[in-house]
Short mmCIF file of C-alpha atoms in Angstrom, two decimals:
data_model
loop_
_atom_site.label_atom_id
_atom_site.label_comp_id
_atom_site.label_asym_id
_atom_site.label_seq_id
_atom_site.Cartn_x
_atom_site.Cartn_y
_atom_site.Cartn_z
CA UNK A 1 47.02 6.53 78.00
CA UNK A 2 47.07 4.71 81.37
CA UNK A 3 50.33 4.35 83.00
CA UNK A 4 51.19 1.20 85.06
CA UNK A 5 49.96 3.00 88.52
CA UNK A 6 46.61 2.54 87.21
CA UNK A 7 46.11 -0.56 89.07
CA UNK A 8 47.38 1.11 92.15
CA UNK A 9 45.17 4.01 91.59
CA UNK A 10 42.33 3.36 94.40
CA UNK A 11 45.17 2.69 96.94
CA UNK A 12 47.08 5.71 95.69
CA UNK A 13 44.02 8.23 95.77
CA UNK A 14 43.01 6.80 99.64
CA UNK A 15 46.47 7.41 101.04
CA UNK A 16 46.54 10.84 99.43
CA UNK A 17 43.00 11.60 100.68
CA UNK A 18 44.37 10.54 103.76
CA UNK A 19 47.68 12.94 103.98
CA UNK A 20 45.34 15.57 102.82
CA UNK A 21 43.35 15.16 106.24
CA UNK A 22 46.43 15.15 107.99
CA UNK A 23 47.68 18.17 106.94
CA UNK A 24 44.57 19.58 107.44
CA UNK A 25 44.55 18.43 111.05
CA UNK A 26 48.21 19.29 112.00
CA UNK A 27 46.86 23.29 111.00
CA UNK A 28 44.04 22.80 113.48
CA UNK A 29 47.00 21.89 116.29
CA UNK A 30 49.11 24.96 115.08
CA UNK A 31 45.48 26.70 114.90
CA UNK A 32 44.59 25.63 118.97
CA UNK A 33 48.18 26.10 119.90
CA UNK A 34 48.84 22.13 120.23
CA UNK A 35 52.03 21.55 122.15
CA UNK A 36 54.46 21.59 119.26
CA UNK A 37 56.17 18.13 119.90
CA UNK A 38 52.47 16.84 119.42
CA UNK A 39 52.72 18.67 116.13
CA UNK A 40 56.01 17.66 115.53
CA UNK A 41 55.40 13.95 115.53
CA UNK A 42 52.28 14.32 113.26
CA UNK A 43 54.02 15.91 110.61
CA UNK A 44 56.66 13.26 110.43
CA UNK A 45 53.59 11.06 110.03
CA UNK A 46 52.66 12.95 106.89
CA UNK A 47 55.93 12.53 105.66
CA UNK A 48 55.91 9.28 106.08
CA UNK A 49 52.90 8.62 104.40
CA UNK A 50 53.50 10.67 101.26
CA UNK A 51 56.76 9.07 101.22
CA UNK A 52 55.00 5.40 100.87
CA UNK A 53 52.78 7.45 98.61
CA UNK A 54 55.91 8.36 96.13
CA UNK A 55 57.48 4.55 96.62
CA UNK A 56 54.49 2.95 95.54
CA UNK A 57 54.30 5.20 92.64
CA UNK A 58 58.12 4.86 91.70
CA UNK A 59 57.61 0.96 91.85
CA UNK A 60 54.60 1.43 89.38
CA UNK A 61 56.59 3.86 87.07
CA UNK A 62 59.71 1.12 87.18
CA UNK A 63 57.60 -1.66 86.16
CA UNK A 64 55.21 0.23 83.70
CA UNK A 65 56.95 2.96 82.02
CA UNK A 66 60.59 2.74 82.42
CA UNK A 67 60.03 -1.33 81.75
CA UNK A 68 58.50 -0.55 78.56
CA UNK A 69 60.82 2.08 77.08
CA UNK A 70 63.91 0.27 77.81
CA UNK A 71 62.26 -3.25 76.31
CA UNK A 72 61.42 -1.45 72.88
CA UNK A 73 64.84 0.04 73.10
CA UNK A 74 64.06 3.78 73.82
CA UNK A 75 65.42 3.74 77.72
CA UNK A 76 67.90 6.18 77.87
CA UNK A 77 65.75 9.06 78.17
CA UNK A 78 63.70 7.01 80.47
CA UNK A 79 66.57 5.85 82.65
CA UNK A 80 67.58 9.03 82.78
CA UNK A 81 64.49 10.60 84.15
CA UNK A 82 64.05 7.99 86.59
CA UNK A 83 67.69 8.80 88.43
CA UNK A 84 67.03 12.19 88.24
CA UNK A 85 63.37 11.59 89.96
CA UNK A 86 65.03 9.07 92.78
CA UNK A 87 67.83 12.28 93.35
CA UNK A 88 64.86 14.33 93.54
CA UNK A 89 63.07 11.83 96.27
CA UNK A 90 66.28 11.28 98.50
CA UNK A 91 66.91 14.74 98.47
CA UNK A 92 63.12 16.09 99.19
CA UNK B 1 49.22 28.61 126.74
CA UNK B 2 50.62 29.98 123.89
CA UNK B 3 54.10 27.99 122.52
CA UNK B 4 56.91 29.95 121.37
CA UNK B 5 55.95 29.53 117.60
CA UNK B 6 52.96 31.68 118.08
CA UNK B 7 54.62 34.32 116.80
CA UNK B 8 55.15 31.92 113.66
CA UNK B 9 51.66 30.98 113.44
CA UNK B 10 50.55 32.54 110.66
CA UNK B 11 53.28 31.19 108.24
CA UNK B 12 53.09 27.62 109.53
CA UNK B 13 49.17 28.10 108.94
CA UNK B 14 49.88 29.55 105.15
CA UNK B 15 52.60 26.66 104.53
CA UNK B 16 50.29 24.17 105.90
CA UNK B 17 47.34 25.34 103.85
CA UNK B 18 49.56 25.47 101.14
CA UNK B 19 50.72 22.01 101.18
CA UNK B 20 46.79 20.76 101.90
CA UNK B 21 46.52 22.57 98.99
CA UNK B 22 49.49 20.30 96.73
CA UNK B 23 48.25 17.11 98.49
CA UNK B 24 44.74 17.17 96.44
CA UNK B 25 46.56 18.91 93.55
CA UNK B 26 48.57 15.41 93.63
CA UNK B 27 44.90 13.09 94.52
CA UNK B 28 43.71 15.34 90.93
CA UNK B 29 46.98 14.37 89.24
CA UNK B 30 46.56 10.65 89.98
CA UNK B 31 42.70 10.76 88.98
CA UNK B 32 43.81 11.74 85.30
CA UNK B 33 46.29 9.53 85.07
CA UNK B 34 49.20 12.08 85.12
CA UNK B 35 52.73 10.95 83.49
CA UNK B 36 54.06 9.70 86.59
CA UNK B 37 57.42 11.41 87.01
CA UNK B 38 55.13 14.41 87.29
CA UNK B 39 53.20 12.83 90.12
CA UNK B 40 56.51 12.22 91.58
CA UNK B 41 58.06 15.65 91.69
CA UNK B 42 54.86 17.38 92.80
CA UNK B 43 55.36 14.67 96.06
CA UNK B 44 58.91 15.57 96.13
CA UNK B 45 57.68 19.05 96.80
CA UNK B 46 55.04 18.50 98.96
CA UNK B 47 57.74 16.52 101.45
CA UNK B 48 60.24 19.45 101.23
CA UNK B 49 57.04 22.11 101.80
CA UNK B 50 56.65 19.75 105.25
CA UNK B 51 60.25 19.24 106.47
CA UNK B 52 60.59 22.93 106.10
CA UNK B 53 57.39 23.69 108.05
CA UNK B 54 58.39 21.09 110.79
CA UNK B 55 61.81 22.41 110.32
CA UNK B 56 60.29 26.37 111.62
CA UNK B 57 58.41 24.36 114.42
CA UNK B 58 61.78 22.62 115.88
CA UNK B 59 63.66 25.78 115.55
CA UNK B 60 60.66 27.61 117.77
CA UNK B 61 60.43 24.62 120.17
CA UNK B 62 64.28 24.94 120.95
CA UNK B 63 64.06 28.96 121.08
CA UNK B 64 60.56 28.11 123.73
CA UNK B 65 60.10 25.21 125.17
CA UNK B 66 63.31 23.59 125.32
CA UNK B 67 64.89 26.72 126.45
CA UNK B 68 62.06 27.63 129.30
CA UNK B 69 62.19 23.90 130.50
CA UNK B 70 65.90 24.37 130.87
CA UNK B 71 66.19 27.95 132.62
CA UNK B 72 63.42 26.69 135.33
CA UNK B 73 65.82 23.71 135.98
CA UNK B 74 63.55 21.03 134.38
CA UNK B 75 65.09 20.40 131.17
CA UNK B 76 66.05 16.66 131.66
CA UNK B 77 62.47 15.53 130.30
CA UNK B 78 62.22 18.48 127.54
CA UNK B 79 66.27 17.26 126.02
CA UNK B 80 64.72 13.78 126.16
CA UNK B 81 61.42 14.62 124.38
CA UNK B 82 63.64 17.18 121.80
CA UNK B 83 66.19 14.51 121.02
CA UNK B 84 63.08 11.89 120.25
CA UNK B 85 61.76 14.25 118.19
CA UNK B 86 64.54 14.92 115.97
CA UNK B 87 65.03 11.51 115.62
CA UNK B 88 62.02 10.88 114.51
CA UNK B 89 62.06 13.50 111.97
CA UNK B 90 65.22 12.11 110.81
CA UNK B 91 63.24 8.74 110.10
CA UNK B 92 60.12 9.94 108.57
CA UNK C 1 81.76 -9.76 85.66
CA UNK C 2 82.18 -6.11 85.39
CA UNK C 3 79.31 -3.65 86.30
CA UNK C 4 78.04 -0.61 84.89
CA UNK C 5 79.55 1.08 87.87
CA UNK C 6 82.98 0.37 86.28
CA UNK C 7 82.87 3.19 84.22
CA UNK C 8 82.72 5.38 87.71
CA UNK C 9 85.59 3.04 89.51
CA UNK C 10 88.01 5.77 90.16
CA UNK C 11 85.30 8.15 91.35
CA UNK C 12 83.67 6.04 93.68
CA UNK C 13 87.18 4.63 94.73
CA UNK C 14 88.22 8.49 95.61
CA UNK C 15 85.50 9.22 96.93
CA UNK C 16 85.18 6.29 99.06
CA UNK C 17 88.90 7.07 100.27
CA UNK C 18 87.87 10.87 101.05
CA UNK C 19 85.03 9.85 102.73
CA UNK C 20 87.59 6.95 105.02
CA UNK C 21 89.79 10.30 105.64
CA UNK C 22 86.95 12.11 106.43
CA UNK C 23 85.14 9.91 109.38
CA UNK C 24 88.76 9.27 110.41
CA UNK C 25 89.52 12.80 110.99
CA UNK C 26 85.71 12.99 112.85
CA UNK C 27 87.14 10.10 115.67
CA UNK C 28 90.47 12.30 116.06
CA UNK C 29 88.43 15.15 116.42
CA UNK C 30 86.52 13.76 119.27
CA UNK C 31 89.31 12.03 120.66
CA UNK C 32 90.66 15.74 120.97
CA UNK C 33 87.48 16.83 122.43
CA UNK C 34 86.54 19.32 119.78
CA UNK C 35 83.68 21.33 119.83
CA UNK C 36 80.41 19.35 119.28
CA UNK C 37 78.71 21.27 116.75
CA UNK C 38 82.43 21.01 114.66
CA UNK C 39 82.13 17.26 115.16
CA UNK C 40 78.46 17.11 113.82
CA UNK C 41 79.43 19.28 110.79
CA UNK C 42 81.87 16.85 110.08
CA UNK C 43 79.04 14.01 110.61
CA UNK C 44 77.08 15.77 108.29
CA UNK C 45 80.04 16.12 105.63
CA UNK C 46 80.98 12.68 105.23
CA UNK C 47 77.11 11.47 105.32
CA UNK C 48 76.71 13.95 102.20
CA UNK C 49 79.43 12.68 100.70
CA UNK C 50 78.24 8.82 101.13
CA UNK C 51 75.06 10.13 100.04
CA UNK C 52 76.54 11.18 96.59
CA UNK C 53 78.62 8.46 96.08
CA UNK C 54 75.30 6.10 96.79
CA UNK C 55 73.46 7.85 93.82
CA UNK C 56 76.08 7.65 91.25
CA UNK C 57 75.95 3.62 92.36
CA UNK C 58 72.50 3.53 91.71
CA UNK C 59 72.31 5.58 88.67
CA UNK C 60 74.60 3.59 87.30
CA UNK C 61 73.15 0.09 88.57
CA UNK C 62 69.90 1.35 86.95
CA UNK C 63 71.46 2.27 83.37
CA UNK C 64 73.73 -0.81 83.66
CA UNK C 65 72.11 -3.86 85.67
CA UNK C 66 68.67 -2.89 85.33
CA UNK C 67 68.54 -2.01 82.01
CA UNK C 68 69.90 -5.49 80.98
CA UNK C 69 67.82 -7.51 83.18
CA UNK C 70 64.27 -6.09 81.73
CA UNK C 71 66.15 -6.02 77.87
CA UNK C 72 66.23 -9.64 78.64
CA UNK C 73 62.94 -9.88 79.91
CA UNK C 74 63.86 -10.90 82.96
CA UNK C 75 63.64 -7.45 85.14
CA UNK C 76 60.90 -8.37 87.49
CA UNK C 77 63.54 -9.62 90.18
CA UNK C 78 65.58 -6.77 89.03
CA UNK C 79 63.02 -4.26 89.43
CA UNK C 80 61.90 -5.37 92.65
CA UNK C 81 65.47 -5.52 93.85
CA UNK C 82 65.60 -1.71 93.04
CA UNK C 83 62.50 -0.54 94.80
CA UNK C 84 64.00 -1.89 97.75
CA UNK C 85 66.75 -0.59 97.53
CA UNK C 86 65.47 3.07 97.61
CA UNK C 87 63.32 2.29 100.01
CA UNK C 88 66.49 1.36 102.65
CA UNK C 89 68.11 4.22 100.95
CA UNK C 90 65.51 6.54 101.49
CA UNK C 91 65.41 5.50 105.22
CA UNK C 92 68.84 5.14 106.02
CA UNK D 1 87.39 21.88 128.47
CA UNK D 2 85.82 18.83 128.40
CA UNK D 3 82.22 18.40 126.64
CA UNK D 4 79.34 16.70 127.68
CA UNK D 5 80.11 13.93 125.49
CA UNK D 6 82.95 13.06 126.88
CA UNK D 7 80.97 10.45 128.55
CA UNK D 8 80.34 8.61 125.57
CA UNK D 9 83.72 9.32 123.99
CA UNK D 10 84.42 5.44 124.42
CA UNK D 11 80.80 4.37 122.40
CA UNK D 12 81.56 7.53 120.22
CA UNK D 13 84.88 6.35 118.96
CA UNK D 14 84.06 2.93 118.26
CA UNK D 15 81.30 3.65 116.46
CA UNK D 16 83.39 5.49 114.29
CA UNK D 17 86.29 3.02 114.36
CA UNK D 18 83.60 0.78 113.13
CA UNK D 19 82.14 3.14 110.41
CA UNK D 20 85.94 3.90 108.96
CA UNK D 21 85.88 0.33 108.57
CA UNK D 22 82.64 -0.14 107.15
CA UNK D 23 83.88 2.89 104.26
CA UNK D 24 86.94 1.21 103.93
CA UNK D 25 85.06 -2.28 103.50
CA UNK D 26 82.70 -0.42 100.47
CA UNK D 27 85.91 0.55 98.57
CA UNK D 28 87.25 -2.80 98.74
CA UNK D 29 83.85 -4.42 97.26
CA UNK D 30 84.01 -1.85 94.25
CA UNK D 31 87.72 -2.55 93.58
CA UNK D 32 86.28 -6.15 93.57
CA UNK D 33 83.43 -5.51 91.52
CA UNK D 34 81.02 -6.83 93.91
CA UNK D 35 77.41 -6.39 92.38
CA UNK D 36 75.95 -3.17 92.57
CA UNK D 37 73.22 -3.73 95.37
CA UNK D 38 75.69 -5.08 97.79
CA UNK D 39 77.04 -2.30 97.66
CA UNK D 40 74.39 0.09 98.16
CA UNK D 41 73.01 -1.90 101.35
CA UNK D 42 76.66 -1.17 102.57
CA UNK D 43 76.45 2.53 102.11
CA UNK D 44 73.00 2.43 103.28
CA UNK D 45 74.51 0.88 106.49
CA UNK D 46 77.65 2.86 107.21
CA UNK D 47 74.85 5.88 106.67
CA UNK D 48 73.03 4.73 109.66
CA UNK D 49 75.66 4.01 111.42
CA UNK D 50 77.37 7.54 111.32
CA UNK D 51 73.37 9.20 111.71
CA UNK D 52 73.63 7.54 115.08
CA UNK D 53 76.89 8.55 116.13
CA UNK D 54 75.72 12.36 115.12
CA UNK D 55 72.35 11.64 117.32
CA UNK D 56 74.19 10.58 120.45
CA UNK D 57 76.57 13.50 119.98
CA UNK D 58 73.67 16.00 119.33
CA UNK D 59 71.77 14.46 122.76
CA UNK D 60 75.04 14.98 124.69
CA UNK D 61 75.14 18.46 123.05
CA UNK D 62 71.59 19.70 124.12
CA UNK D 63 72.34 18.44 127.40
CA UNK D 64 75.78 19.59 127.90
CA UNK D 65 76.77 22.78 126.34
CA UNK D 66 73.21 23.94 125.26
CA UNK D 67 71.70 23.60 128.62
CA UNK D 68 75.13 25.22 130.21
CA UNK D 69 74.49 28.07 127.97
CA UNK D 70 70.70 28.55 128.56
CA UNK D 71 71.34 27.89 132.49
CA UNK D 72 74.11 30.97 132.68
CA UNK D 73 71.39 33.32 130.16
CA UNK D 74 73.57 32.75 127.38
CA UNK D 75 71.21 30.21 124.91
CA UNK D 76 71.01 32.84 122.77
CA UNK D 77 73.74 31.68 120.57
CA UNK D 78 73.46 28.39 121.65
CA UNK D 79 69.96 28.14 120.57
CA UNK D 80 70.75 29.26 117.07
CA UNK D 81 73.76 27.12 116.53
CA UNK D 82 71.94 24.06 117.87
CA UNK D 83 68.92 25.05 115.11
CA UNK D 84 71.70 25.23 112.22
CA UNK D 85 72.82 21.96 113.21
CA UNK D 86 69.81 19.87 113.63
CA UNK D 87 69.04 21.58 110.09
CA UNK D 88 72.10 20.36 108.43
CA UNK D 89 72.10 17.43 110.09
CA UNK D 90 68.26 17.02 108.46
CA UNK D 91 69.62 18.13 105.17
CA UNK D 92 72.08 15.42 104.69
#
């Protein structure tokens, strides 16, 4: 089954490719002993991004999934799920 | 130079490589369509895995940097820089 | 109209009242000139404790609000309100 | 003894003047049953506001009392509070 982030998918997959080089970069500053501010500020960068990552997601799993379980009258468990994930987020 | 957190290197390298590691593990996720709530905690995780890196950075930047800079009589720009950082991470 | 939050009234209303108590007691403390990190404890505290009362709001906006809006077919505002609302949550 | 922020005490307690009125504000609009989002942007709000009274209090700390302490070859303790704080202050 394809879930409503399907049409988001490119976009999703190029900003994770794109935190993945990030991270990978911010270990080659620790790696050359970058000054750690410089390090600092990059990985607040990375959180940033996978942040947008998980909001674009969230928006696709309100619209898709928990859309579609509440209209056919099945959203409890799906309501419930999503406060627990947006607890989860706020808290990560 | 070497910063005060070389002595943490090799656990901000692990974490780092770790996380690298959870960002494609997410990209793979999102390539077969994974129930997105799934997708969604495995970001969660990968945003706590960061702050908590960044988190061992700050704490050896104070203990170093900040601390050096402010025994040597030049801490104005090094409180400055450590309060923008911290701020920043606050944001991210 | 009554909201879903109604159910929670007394809660949030206590909470809401500790919380008033709490960032009262913060300006006495600096008006006293107590000891920084005790005034940023405090600072942390009562942001926790808006924190909590903010999710049981939004849990219950999205099993009250929410839910009706896309029962009625008409949750595309309603979602879109949400989103952006954990968005400014998530960066406040 | 008087703390480095005693030179924003002024800014500091307005803020918070400000802030106890913002919580105070919140309560009234769920006794009123003002709709659910209104709300949140509120608490999002009086959030921010009391994150930015804790950053001008943590500046004046890392320039007052930590650098004091580090100056005199006592940052030891210092140094470690100031990490616990910054920490909790992250944690939120």
């Amino acid at each position: 089954m394809a879930y409503k982030y399907a049409e988001d998918k490119e976009l999703l997959l190029n900003r994770l490719k794109r935190v993945e080089g990030q991270v990978r970069g911010i270990a080659r500053m620790v790696e050359e002993d970058t000054y750690c501010v410089d390090v600092l500020t990059q990985i607040s960068a990375a959180i940033s991004a996978l942040e947008k990552a998980g909001l674009v997601l969230l928006a696709d799993h309100i619209r898709g999934c928990v859309t579609d379980a509440v209209s056919t009258g099945d959203g409890e468990h799906s309501v419930n799920e999503l406060v627990g994930v947006v607890e989860r987020f706020l808290k990560a």
